Amino acid sequence: MKKTYRLMIAVGLLAIGGLLTGCKSAQQMGLAKDKTMDSSQFVNITDVVPDAILEIRYFSTYNFVGARIDGYLEPTALLTRVAADSLRAVSDELKAHGYRLKIYDAYRPQRAVDHFLRWALDETDTLTKAYFYPRLTKKQVFEGEYVAEKSGHSRGSTVDLTLVDMKTGKEVDMGGTFDWFGIESHPDYGGGNPETLDFEQKVPTFTSEHFYNRMVLRSAMLRHGFLPLDNEWWHFRLAGEPFPDTYFNFPVQRLR
């Protein structure tokens, strides 16, 4: 009887041990799956760059989808700590020349990118075509990589921004609007050298002043470690970003 009792206890302990091991594995697996929900290495941009102006387009309906984008719970902007510190250096430099930064978007959860993709695949939805992509089809929007299955924004060290003139309080004229899908949004649209290009003949709606304004922003961003994108004058990614392979999915809301 004692042997049987001991055997039952041993079997019970083994079973409990197995359950605990299984729970531990499940917890470890859960943690691995949830790393995209970890915002611990992110900061509110305005905590680091208090002079930054926020105009978070994807929290509003004023964007190429025409609706608030999935994952944007508050009109705020987040970045990894290292990217925000670099952006502070950009801001400090530009403030000395009379400019403030205006942020359109920064960290973007994967669920928002998925929302963009659903929009791109729905050819019947042309609500905003006249305002953001009048000369392109949805297929061309995707082929031109204006919309993609993955975005550097989801890695947390990419920002979309422009300049505001501190004297007038108005946006600096970049010769084009944020999220305009077309060659006019290429940073070097119009030629590249405003001193030799005949803007009046080649691109009458784009002037040397527009090109100069884009280069003010671009030069400051490059000097402080950000890399540009070939087809969007407003888009910059931090070189040596801390999470090059992680696409985060926690929502955009103020970190507390």
C-alpha angles and dihedrals in degrees: 000000000000090000091051091048092049090048091052091050091049092049090048093051091049090051092050090047090051091050092049091049090048091050091049091051091048090050092048091049090048092052090050091051092046098054088099087061094055111110096170094112093049131089138193106262092222090057089061100029103032093176093058116117116220124215101163102192097186092059088058132052092247096100139091093275093050094224139075107279123240113264098026103115098158134022094251138114130232134189137170112273094250093049092048091051090053090048089053088058089052091050093049092052095047094045088062087061096046102266137119126197122247115199121211097173140345126163108025121191119232089243088064091051088051088053090053090050093052088051092050092051093051102083091179092066106085098144095129100029095111092053104042113015110014096154098040136076121223087255091055091048088058095041090051088055093238082129122028141165091254131031133198086225089072090061088064105236102086126094137187112210150143139196132269122204107236092209097054100024088226131121115266110251107252095175092248142042132255114274095013104153108218145074090282087075093059107113093233096042109149098037114297104256111069091188094064103028119097097222093177091064103032107037110005095182094051119067138191088254090060091051092048092052092052090050092051089059095039095049093050092048092049092049090058100047106275125130123215131228120236097228105035123058091196099052124095133166126198113247110235092022111194097233106039094158103035122092105196123211108186112124126264106255134126112286112233 
